[in-house]
Coordinates of C-alpha atoms in Angstrom, one line a residue:
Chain O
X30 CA 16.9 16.5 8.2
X31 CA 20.8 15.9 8.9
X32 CA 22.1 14.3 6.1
X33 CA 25.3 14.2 8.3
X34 CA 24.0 12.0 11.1
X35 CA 21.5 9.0 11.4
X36 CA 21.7 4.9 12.2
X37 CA 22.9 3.1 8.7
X38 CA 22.5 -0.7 8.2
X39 CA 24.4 -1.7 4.9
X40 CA 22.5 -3.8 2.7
X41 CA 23.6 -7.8 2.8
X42 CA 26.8 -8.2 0.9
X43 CA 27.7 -3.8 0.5
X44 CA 29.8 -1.8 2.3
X45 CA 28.7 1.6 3.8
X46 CA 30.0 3.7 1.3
X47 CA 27.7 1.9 -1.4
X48 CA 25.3 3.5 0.0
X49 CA 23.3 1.3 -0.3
X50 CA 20.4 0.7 3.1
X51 CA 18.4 -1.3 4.2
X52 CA 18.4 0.7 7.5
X53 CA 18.6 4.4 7.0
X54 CA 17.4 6.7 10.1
X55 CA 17.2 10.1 7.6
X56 CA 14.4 8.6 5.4
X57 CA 10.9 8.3 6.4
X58 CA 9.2 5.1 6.8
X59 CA 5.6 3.6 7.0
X60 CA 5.5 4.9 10.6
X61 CA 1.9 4.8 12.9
X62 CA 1.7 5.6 16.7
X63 CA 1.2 2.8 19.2
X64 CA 0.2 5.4 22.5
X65 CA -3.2 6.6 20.6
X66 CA -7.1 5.1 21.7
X67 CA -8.6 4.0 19.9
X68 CA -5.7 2.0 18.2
X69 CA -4.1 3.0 15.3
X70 CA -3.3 -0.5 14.3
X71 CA -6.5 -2.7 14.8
X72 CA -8.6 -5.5 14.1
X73 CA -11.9 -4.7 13.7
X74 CA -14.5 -7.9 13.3
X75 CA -17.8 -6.9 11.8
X76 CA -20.0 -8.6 9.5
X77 CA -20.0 -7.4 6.2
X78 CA -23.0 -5.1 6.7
X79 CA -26.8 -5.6 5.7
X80 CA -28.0 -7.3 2.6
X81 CA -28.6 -3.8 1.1
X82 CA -31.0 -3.6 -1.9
X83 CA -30.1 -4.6 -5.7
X84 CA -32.9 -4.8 -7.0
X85 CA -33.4 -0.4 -8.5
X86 CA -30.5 1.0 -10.3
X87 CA -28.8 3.4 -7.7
X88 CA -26.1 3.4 -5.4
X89 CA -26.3 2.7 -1.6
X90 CA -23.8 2.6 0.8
X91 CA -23.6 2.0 4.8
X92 CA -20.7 3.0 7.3
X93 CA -20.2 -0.5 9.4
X94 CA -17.8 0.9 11.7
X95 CA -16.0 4.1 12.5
X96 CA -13.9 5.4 15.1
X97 CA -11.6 8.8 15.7
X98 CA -8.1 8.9 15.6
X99 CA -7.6 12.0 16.5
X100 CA -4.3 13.2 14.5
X101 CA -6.6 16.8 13.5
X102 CA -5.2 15.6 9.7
X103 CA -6.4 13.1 6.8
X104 CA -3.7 10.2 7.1
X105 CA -2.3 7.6 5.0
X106 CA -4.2 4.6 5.6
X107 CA -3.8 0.9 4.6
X108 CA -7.4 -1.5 4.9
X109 CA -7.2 -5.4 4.5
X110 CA -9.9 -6.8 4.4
X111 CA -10.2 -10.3 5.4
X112 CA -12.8 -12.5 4.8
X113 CA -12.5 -14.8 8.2
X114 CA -16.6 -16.6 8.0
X115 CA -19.6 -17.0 6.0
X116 CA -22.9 -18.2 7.1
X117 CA -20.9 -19.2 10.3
X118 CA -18.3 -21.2 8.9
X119 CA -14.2 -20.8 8.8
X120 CA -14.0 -23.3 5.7
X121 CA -17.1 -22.1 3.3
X122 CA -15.4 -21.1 -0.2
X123 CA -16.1 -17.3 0.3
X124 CA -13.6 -17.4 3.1
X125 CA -9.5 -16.7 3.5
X126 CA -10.0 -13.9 0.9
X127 CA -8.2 -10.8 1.5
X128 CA -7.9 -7.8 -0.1
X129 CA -6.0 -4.4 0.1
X130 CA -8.3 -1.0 0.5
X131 CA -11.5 -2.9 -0.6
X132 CA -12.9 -6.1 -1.1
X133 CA -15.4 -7.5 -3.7
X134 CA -18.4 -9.8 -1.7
X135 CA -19.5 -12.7 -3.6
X136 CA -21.6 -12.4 -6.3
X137 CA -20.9 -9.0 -7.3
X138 CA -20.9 -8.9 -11.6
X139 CA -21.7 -6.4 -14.5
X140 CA -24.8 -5.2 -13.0
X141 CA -23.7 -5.6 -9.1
X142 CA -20.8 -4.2 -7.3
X143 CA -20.9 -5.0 -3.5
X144 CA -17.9 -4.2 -1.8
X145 CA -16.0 -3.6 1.6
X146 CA -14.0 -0.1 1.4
X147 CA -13.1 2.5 3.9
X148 CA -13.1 6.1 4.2
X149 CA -10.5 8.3 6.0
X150 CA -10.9 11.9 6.3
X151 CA -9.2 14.2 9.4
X152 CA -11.6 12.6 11.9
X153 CA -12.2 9.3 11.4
X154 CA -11.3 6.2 10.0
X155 CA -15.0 4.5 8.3
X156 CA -15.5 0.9 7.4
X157 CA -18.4 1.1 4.0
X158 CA -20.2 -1.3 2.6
X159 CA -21.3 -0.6 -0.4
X160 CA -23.6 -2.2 -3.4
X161 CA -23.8 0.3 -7.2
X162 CA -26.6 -1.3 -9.3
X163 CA -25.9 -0.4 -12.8
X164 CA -28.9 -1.8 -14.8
X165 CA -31.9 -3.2 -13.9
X166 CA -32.0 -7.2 -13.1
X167 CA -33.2 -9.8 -11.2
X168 CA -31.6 -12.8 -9.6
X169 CA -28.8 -10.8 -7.3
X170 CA -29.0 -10.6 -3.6
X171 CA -26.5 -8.7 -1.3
X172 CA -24.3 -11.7 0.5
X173 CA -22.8 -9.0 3.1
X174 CA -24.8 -10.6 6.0
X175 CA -23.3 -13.6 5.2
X176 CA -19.7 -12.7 6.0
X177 CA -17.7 -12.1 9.2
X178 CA -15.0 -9.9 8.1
X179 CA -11.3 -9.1 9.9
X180 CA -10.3 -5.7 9.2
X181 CA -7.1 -5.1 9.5
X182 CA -6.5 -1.0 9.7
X183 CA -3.0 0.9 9.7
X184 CA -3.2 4.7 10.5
X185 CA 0.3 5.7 9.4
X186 CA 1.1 9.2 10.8
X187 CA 1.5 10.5 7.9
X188 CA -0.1 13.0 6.7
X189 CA -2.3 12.9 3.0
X190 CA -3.6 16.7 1.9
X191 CA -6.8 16.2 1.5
X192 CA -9.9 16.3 3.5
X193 CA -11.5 13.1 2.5
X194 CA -10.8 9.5 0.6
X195 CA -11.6 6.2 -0.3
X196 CA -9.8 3.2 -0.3
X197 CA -11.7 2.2 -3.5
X198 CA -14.1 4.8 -5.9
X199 CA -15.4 3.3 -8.4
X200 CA -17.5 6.5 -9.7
Chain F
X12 CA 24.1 -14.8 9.9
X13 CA 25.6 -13.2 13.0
X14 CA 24.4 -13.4 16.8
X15 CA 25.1 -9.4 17.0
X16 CA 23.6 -7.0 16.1
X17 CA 21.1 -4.2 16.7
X18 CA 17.4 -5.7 17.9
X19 CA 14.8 -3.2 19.0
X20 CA 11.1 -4.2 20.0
X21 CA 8.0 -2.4 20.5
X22 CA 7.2 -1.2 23.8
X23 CA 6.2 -3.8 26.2
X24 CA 8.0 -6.5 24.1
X25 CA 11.2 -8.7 25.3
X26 CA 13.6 -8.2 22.6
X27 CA 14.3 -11.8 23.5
X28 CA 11.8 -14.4 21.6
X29 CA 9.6 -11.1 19.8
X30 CA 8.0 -11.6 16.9
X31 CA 9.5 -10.3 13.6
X32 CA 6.7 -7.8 13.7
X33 CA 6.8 -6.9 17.0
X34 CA 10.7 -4.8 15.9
X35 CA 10.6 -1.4 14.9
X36 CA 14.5 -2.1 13.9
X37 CA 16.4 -5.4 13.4
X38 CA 19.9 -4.9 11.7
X39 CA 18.9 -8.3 9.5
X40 CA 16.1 -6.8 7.6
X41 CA 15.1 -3.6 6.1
X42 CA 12.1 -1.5 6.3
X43 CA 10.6 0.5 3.2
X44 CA 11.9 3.5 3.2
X45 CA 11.0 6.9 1.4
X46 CA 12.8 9.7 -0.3
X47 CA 9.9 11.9 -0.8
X48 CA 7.0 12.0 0.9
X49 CA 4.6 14.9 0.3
X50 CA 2.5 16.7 -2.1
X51 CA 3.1 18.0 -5.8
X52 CA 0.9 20.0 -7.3
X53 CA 2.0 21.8 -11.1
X54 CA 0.1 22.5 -13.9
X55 CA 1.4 20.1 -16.9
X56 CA 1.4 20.8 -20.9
X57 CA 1.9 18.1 -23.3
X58 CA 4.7 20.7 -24.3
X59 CA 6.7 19.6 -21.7
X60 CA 6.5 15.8 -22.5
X61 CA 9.2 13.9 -22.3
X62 CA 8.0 11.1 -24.8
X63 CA 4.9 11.1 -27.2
X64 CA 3.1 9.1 -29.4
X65 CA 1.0 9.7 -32.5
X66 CA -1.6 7.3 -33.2
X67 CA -2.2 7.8 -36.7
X68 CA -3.2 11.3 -36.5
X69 CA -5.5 10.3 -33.5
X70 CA -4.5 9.9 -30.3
X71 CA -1.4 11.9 -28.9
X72 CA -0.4 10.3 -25.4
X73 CA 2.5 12.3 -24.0
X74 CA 4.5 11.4 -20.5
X75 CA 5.1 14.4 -18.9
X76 CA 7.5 14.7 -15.6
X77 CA 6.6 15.7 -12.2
X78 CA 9.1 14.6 -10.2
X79 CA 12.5 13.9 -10.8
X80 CA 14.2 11.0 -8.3
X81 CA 17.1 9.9 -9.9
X82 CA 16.8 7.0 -8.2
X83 CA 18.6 5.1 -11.0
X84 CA 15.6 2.6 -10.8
X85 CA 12.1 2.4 -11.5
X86 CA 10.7 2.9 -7.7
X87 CA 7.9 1.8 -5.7
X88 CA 5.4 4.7 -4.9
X89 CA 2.1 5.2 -3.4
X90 CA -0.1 8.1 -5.3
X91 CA -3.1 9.9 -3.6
X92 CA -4.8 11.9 -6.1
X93 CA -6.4 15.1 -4.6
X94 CA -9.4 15.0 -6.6
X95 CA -11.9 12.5 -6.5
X96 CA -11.5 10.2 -10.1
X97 CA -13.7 7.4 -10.6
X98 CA -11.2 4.4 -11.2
X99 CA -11.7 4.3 -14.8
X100 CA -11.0 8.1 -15.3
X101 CA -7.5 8.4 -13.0
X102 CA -5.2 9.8 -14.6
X103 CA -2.2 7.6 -15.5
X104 CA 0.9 8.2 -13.2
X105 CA 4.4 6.1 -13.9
X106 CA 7.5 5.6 -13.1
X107 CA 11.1 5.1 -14.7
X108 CA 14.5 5.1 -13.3
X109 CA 14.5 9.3 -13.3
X110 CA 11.1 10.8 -12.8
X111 CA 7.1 10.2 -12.3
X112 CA 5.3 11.5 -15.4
X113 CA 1.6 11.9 -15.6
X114 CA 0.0 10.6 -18.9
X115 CA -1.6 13.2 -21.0
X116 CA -3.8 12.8 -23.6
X117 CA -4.2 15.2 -26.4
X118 CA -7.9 14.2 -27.2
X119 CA -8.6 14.9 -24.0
X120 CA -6.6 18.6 -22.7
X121 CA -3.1 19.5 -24.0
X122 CA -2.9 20.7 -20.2
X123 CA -3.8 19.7 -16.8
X124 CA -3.2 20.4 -13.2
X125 CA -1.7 17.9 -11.4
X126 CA -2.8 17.7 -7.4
X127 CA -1.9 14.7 -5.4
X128 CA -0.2 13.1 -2.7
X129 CA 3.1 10.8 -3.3
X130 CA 5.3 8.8 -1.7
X131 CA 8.5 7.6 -3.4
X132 CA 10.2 4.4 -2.2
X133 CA 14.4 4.6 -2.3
X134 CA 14.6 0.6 -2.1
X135 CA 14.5 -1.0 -5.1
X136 CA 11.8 -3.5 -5.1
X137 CA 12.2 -4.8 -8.8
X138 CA 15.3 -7.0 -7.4
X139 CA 14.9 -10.2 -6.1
X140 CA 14.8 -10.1 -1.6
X141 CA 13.8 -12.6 0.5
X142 CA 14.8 -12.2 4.5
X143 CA 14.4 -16.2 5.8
X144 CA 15.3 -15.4 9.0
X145 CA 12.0 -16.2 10.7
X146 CA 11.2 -15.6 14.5
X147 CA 7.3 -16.6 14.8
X148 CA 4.8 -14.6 17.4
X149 CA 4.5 -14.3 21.0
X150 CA 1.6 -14.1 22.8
X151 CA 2.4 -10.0 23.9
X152 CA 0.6 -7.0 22.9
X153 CA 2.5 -4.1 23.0
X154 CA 2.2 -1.4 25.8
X155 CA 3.7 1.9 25.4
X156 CA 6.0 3.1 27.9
X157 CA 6.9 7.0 28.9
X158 CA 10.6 5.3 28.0
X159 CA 12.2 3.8 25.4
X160 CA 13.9 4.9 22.1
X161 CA 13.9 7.3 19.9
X162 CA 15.4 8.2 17.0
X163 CA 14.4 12.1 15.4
X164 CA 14.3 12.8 11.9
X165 CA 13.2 15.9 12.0
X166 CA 11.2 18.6 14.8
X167 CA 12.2 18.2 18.4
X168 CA 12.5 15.4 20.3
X169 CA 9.5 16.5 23.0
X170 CA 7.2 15.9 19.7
X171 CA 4.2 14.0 20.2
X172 CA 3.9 13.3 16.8
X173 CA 5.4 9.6 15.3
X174 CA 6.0 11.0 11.5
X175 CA 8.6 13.0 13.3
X176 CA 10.7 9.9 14.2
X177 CA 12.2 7.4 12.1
X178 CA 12.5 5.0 15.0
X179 CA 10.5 4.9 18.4
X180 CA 9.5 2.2 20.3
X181 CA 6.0 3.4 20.9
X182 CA 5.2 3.1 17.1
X183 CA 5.4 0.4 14.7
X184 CA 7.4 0.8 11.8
X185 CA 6.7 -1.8 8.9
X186 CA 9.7 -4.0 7.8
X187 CA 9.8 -6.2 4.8
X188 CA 10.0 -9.6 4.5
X189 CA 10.8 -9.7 0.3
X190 CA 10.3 -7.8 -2.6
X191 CA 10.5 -8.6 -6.4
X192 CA 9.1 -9.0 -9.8
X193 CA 6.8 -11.5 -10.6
X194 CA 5.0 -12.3 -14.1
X195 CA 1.3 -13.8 -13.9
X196 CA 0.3 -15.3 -17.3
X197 CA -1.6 -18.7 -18.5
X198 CA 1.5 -20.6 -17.2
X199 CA 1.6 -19.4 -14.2
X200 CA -2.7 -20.0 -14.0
X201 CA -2.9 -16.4 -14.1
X202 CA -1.7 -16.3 -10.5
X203 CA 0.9 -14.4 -8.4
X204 CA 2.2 -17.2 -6.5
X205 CA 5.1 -15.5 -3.1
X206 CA 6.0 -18.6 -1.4
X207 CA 6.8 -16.5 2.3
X208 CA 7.1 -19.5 5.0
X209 CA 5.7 -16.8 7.3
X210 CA 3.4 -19.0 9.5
X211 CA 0.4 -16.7 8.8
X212 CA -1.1 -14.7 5.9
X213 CA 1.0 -11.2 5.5
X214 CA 0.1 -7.8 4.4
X215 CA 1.3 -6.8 1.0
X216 CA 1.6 -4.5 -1.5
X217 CA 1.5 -5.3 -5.3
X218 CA 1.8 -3.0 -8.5
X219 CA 1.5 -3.6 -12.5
X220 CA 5.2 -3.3 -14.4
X221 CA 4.9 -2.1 -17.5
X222 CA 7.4 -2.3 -20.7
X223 CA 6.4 -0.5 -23.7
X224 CA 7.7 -1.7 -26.7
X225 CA 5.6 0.2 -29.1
X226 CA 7.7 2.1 -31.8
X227 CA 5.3 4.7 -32.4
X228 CA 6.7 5.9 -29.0
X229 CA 9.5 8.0 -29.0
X230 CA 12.7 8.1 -26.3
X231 CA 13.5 8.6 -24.0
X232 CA 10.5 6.6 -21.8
X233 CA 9.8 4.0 -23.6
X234 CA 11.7 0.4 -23.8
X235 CA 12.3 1.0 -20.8
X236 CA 10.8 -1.1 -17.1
X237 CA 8.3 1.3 -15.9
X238 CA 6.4 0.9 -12.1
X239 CA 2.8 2.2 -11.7
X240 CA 1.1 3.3 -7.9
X241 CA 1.2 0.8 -5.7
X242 CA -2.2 -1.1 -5.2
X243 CA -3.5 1.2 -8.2
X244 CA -7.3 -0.7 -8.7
X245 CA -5.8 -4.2 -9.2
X246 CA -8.8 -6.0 -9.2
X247 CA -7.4 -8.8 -7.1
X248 CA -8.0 -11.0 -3.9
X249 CA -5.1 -12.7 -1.6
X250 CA -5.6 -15.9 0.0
X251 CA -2.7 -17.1 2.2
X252 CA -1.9 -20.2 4.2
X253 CA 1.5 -20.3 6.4
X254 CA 3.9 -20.6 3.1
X255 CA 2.4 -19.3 0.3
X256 CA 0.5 -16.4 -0.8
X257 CA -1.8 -16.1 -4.0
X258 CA -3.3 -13.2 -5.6
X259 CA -5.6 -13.5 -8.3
X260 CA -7.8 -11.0 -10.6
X261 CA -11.3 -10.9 -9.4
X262 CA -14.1 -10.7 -11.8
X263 CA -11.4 -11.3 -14.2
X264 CA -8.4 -12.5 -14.6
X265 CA -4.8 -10.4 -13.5
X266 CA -1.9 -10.7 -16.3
X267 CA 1.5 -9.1 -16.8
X268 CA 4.5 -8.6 -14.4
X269 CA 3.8 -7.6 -11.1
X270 CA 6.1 -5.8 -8.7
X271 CA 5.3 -7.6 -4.6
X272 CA 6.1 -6.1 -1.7
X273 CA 5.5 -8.7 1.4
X274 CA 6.4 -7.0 5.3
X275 CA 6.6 -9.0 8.0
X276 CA 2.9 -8.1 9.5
X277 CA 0.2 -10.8 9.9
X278 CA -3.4 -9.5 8.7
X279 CA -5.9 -11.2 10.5
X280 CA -3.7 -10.4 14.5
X281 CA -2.4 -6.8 15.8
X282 CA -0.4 -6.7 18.5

């Protein structure tokens, strides 16, 4: 990088030599590539998976959706997750949730966690849904059918060093 | 505000009637720069802490730096640990106006090896910002182009990659709509309430400000506003009509001040 040399937008109200930008060409910004397919920046509508069990104390998980991006690294990646219908409806209470990296379905409590996550690694970008049962109990049942969930997905080209994470891990 | 100015769309939009989100550069609002972007990786002693506390003979937590900023703020950063830590295990990264210290407690290793990912913000999101200047969206998708512009920050300018460009009109680059500090308690019905006046629910970022006020600490880190990761396992759901945005805890409550970050980027379109 030029220190020297670069486009500089003064901040509201300060001169140049404040230095302080709100446009500053030398610094690196949340940056993702428009020319790649499958689309770095995408909304991909999916239900929230299949009612997966709860019932036996475990962990199961399910990839809803996946595609390449192709950048031969792991990337920075923002999810949102946005809760658009449920049982076919735009104005049940489980909708116009959103959430950053995952999202927590309805229901989920101390014994249940049924969430929406994603996993990037320097391949793919993966939608999971995923239920953890931690103690044995009745009365829970997976609402993932349920939903019809917007997710939003940023591939920044930037890249992370490491060959594989979550948006959410809870153990 | 002035007529002039520079305006610069993605490919395939008219500058002329674009949506705010459709600009990968408008001279009226800033994006969210980064000082540092990359990977640190040190091994840490609690002999190098910059502040520690003793817990009646129990618990020694030291804050330990590993990156100095000197950003003369506390900054907005994103972490990426290297290993895999189940939420409840992470260790503890935070941020004052210098450095990023990692937490360290004595109970649990006097040393440690730090591995992760960071990105360090130079725009100081604690302050109150709010761009009003509102342009709602088209009906375009963007289409790259073989031309257009570009502007290098580093590499050559033949390079395919986008992380190589600060500007180029066959990316997107996120701008921000506001930024500032917010504090969710009983009053506020432990909500983060951002009134935006977008038109449409926006993307955001949101991080826990601490201030620790307790004298078993010693200087220097202490008393002081500290920032933690962005997004760093805040329980929390958004909902979002075209003014307002509210983020509460899910499962339980959220409370405490919390540092936004809104950009001008609807979540439920892409174009």
């Amino acid at each position: 990088m030029n220190d020297r040399y670069g486009i500089l937008v003064a901040d509201d109200g300060t001169s140049i030599q404040d230095k302080d930008y709100k446009y500053d060409s030398r610094e690196q910004t949340l940056i993702l590539d428009l020319e790649r397919d499958p689309k770095h920046m995408q909304i991909i509508q999916t239900s929230g998976g299949t009612n997966l069990p709860t019932g036996v104390v475990g962990d199961n998980s399910e990839v809803i959706y996946t595609f390449d991006h192709n950048l031969g690294y792991t990337p920075l990646v923002d999810a949102y997750f946005y809760a658009e219908t449920y049982g076919g409806s735009y104005t049940h209470m489980n909708t116009g949730g959103y959430g950053k990296d995952f999202y927590f379905l309805s229901g989920s409590n101390n014994w249940v966690l049924d969430y929406l996550t994603f996993k990037v690694n320097n391949k793919s970008f993966s939608i999971i849904h995923r239920t953890i049962v931690y103690a044995t109990h009745t009365g829970y049942v997976s609402t993932a059918a349920s939903y019809g969930i917007k997710t939003k997905a940023y591939i920044y080209s930037i890249p992370v060093d490491k060959a594989e994470y979550y948006g959410y891990l809870p153990d | 505000m002035t007529r002039a100015g520079i305006r610069v769309t993605q490919a395939g939009i008219p500058v002329r009637g674009a949506a705010d989100y459709q600009k990968n550069m408008d001279e009226r609002w800033p994006t969210l720069n980064f000082m540092f972007v990359g990977d640190i990786k040190k091994t840490v002693s609690i002999s190098d802490a910059n502040a520690i506390r003793n817990s009646n003979g129990f618990t020694t937590a030291a804050a330990i730096p590993i990156f100095e900023h000197n950003l003369g703020f506390a900054p907005a950063f994103i972490v990426k640990f290297k290993q895999d830590y189940p939420s409840w295990d992470a260790p503890v990264i935070i941020a004052d106006e210098k450095y990023i210290y990692v937490q360290l407690m004595s109970y649990l290793a006097s040393t440690a090896v730090v591995d992760l990912f960071l990105a360090v913000s130079s725009r100081n999101c604690l302050e109150t910002y709010k761009n009003t200047d509102i342009s709602l969206p088209p009906n375009v998708t963007s289409k790259p182009t073989p031309y257009g512009l570009r502007v290098l920050r580093k590499g050559s300018m033949r390079s395919k990659e986008k992380d190589d460009y600060s500007l180029n009109t066959n990316a997107k680059s996120m701008v921000l709509h506001s930024h500032g500090v917010k504090a969710v308690n009983a009053a506020s019905s432990y909500e983060l309430k951002i009134i935006h006046d977008l038109g449409y629910p926006p993307t955001y970022y949101i991080a826990k400000v601490e201030y620790y006020d307790d004298p078993s600490f010693l200087v220097p880190i202490y008393y002081k506003q500290l920032t933690t990761p962005l997004n760093n396992y805040i329980y929390s759901v958004g909902r979002s009509n075209a003014s307002t945005l509210t983020i509460q805890g899910v499962q339980a409550t959220i409370e405490g001040n919390f540092m936004y970050i809104i950009f001008k980027d609807p979540v439920d379109t892409a174009r």
